[in-house]
Amino acid sequence: MVAELLDRAVATEYASWFRVLADPTRVQIVEYLARQARPMPVGEIVEAVGLAQSTVSQHLKVLTEVGFVRVEPVGNARHYRINQNCVDCFPSAADVVMGRPAPIPTGGCEC
């Protein structure tokens, strides 16, 4: 009997998530935003991470492109917040690798 594979489109989406989170600074930013649970100006994120604003902004850009982070304009500034849909849909790497049940994005996940 041939074992069923994870759907290719789902595997591709998960792979894009894992690639983005392969950087420790991005993992720290995602974790920090998730704990804060509010839109934050880049300056606060810079202070928490301890890196240059340009570096943090580049990481936020990548996180925004994949959907982990949302941007909200506030006057002339931009505030960043975690995308709760991603938190709800993101499977643990161990679950996927070990073949345990993991949430499968079905259009409801906007990551």
PDB file of C-alpha atoms in Angstrom:
ATOM      1  CA  MET A   1       0.000   0.000   0.000  1.00  0.00           C
ATOM      2  CA  VAL A   2       1.336   3.428  -0.933  1.00  0.00           C
ATOM      3  CA  ALA A   3       1.193   5.961   1.872  1.00  0.00           C
ATOM      4  CA  GLU A   4      -0.719   9.140   1.155  1.00  0.00           C
ATOM      5  CA  LEU A   5       1.377  12.250   0.763  1.00  0.00           C
ATOM      6  CA  LEU A   6       0.536  15.652   2.052  1.00  0.00           C
ATOM      7  CA  ASP A   7      -1.164  17.563  -0.750  1.00  0.00           C
ATOM      8  CA  ARG A   8       1.479  19.297  -2.900  1.00  0.00           C
ATOM      9  CA  ALA A   9      -0.156  22.741  -2.647  1.00  0.00           C
ATOM     10  CA  VAL A  10      -0.329  22.441   1.132  1.00  0.00           C
ATOM     11  CA  ALA A  11       3.271  21.203   1.288  1.00  0.00           C
ATOM     12  CA  THR A  12       4.342  24.167  -0.842  1.00  0.00           C
ATOM     13  CA  GLU A  13       2.547  26.606   1.444  1.00  0.00           C
ATOM     14  CA  TYR A  14       4.055  25.037   4.567  1.00  0.00           C
ATOM     15  CA  ALA A  15       7.509  25.105   2.967  1.00  0.00           C
ATOM     16  CA  SER A  16       7.163  28.851   2.353  1.00  0.00           C
ATOM     17  CA  TRP A  17       6.264  29.342   6.018  1.00  0.00           C
ATOM     18  CA  PHE A  18       9.199  27.257   7.202  1.00  0.00           C
ATOM     19  CA  ARG A  19      11.636  29.075   4.890  1.00  0.00           C
ATOM     20  CA  VAL A  20      10.569  32.416   6.319  1.00  0.00           C
ATOM     21  CA  LEU A  21      10.933  31.140   9.872  1.00  0.00           C
ATOM     22  CA  ALA A  22      14.363  29.627   9.176  1.00  0.00           C
ATOM     23  CA  ASP A  23      15.865  32.909  10.395  1.00  0.00           C
ATOM     24  CA  PRO A  24      16.141  33.226  14.197  1.00  0.00           C
ATOM     25  CA  THR A  25      15.449  36.969  14.144  1.00  0.00           C
ATOM     26  CA  ARG A  26      12.180  36.395  12.312  1.00  0.00           C
ATOM     27  CA  VAL A  27      11.202  33.745  14.835  1.00  0.00           C
ATOM     28  CA  GLN A  28      11.910  36.250  17.621  1.00  0.00           C
ATOM     29  CA  ILE A  29       9.871  38.963  15.892  1.00  0.00           C
ATOM     30  CA  VAL A  30       6.903  36.630  15.316  1.00  0.00           C
ATOM     31  CA  GLU A  31       7.027  35.400  18.901  1.00  0.00           C
ATOM     32  CA  TYR A  32       7.305  38.942  20.261  1.00  0.00           C
ATOM     33  CA  LEU A  33       4.395  40.240  18.183  1.00  0.00           C
ATOM     34  CA  ALA A  34       2.287  37.231  19.147  1.00  0.00           C
ATOM     35  CA  ARG A  35       2.917  37.862  22.856  1.00  0.00           C
ATOM     36  CA  GLN A  36       2.212  41.594  22.569  1.00  0.00           C
ATOM     37  CA  ALA A  37      -1.101  40.946  20.764  1.00  0.00           C
ATOM     38  CA  ARG A  38      -1.383  44.540  19.555  1.00  0.00           C
ATOM     39  CA  PRO A  39      -0.227  46.653  16.624  1.00  0.00           C
ATOM     40  CA  MET A  40       3.259  47.985  17.305  1.00  0.00           C
ATOM     41  CA  PRO A  41       5.429  50.658  15.697  1.00  0.00           C
ATOM     42  CA  VAL A  42       8.702  49.435  14.233  1.00  0.00           C
ATOM     43  CA  GLY A  43      10.632  51.384  16.888  1.00  0.00           C
ATOM     44  CA  GLU A  44       9.236  49.202  19.666  1.00  0.00           C
ATOM     45  CA  ILE A  45      10.115  46.069  17.738  1.00  0.00           C
ATOM     46  CA  VAL A  46      13.620  47.418  17.073  1.00  0.00           C
ATOM     47  CA  GLU A  47      14.062  48.065  20.794  1.00  0.00           C
ATOM     48  CA  ALA A  48      12.922  44.550  21.693  1.00  0.00           C
ATOM     49  CA  VAL A  49      15.067  42.807  19.066  1.00  0.00           C
ATOM     50  CA  GLY A  50      18.105  45.026  19.497  1.00  0.00           C
ATOM     51  CA  LEU A  51      18.973  45.354  15.808  1.00  0.00           C
ATOM     52  CA  ALA A  52      19.088  48.294  13.420  1.00  0.00           C
ATOM     53  CA  GLN A  53      15.760  49.588  12.168  1.00  0.00           C
ATOM     54  CA  SER A  54      16.672  48.804   8.555  1.00  0.00           C
ATOM     55  CA  THR A  55      17.361  45.174   9.486  1.00  0.00           C
ATOM     56  CA  VAL A  56      14.125  44.815  11.447  1.00  0.00           C
ATOM     57  CA  SER A  57      12.185  46.499   8.642  1.00  0.00           C
ATOM     58  CA  GLN A  58      13.584  44.005   6.134  1.00  0.00           C
ATOM     59  CA  HIS A  59      12.539  41.098   8.347  1.00  0.00           C
ATOM     60  CA  LEU A  60       9.076  42.622   8.801  1.00  0.00           C
ATOM     61  CA  LYS A  61       8.765  42.959   5.021  1.00  0.00           C
ATOM     62  CA  VAL A  62       9.473  39.245   4.540  1.00  0.00           C
ATOM     63  CA  LEU A  63       7.088  38.283   7.354  1.00  0.00           C
ATOM     64  CA  THR A  64       4.407  40.497   5.835  1.00  0.00           C
ATOM     65  CA  GLU A  65       4.860  38.980   2.375  1.00  0.00           C
ATOM     66  CA  VAL A  66       4.166  35.467   3.651  1.00  0.00           C
ATOM     67  CA  GLY A  67       1.296  36.724   5.823  1.00  0.00           C
ATOM     68  CA  PHE A  68       2.615  36.112   9.339  1.00  0.00           C
ATOM     69  CA  VAL A  69       2.523  39.840  10.035  1.00  0.00           C
ATOM     70  CA  ARG A  70      -0.069  42.444   9.058  1.00  0.00           C
ATOM     71  CA  VAL A  71       0.636  46.143   8.536  1.00  0.00           C
ATOM     72  CA  GLU A  72      -1.727  48.863   9.710  1.00  0.00           C
ATOM     73  CA  PRO A  73      -1.220  52.472   8.645  1.00  0.00           C
ATOM     74  CA  VAL A  74      -1.417  54.879  11.582  1.00  0.00           C
ATOM     75  CA  GLY A  75      -1.098  58.405  10.252  1.00  0.00           C
ATOM     76  CA  ASN A  76       2.266  58.508   8.479  1.00  0.00           C
ATOM     77  CA  ALA A  77       3.559  55.506  10.433  1.00  0.00           C
ATOM     78  CA  ARG A  78       3.051  51.794   9.982  1.00  0.00           C
ATOM     79  CA  HIS A  79       2.232  49.490  12.850  1.00  0.00           C
ATOM     80  CA  TYR A  80       2.806  45.749  12.729  1.00  0.00           C
ATOM     81  CA  ARG A  81       0.792  42.992  14.358  1.00  0.00           C
ATOM     82  CA  ILE A  82       0.752  39.224  14.259  1.00  0.00           C
ATOM     83  CA  ASN A  83      -1.741  37.660  11.892  1.00  0.00           C
ATOM     84  CA  GLN A  84      -3.809  35.565  14.285  1.00  0.00           C
ATOM     85  CA  ASN A  85      -5.037  33.410  11.398  1.00  0.00           C
ATOM     86  CA  CYS A  86      -1.442  32.244  10.910  1.00  0.00           C
ATOM     87  CA  VAL A  87      -1.068  31.445  14.579  1.00  0.00           C
ATOM     88  CA  ASP A  88      -4.277  29.402  14.405  1.00  0.00           C
ATOM     89  CA  CYS A  89      -3.301  27.585  11.191  1.00  0.00           C
ATOM     90  CA  PHE A  90       0.436  27.141  11.482  1.00  0.00           C
ATOM     91  CA  PRO A  91       1.289  23.520  12.150  1.00  0.00           C
ATOM     92  CA  SER A  92       4.250  22.573  14.222  1.00  0.00           C
ATOM     93  CA  ALA A  93       7.156  21.294  12.180  1.00  0.00           C
ATOM     94  CA  ALA A  94       7.214  18.144  14.300  1.00  0.00           C
ATOM     95  CA  ASP A  95       3.573  17.398  13.507  1.00  0.00           C
ATOM     96  CA  VAL A  96       4.133  17.679   9.777  1.00  0.00           C
ATOM     97  CA  VAL A  97       7.396  15.735   9.748  1.00  0.00           C
ATOM     98  CA  MET A  98       6.070  12.993  12.015  1.00  0.00           C
ATOM     99  CA  GLY A  99       2.797  12.624  10.126  1.00  0.00           C
ATOM    100  CA  ARG A 100       0.620  13.707  13.006  1.00  0.00           C
ATOM    101  CA  PRO A 101      -2.629  15.501  12.246  1.00  0.00           C
ATOM    102  CA  ALA A 102      -1.918  19.119  11.465  1.00  0.00           C
ATOM    103  CA  PRO A 103      -4.216  21.944  10.436  1.00  0.00           C
ATOM    104  CA  ILE A 104      -4.550  22.116   6.673  1.00  0.00           C
ATOM    105  CA  PRO A 105      -5.214  25.592   5.278  1.00  0.00           C
ATOM    106  CA  THR A 106      -8.469  25.492   3.342  1.00  0.00           C
ATOM    107  CA  GLY A 107      -8.962  29.059   2.290  1.00  0.00           C
ATOM    108  CA  GLY A 108      -9.812  30.093   5.849  1.00  0.00           C
ATOM    109  CA  CYS A 109      -6.172  30.599   6.686  1.00  0.00           C
ATOM    110  CA  GLU A 110      -4.775  33.822   5.369  1.00  0.00           C
ATOM    111  CA  CYS A 111      -1.114  33.194   5.825  1.00  0.00           C
TER     112      CYS A 111
END
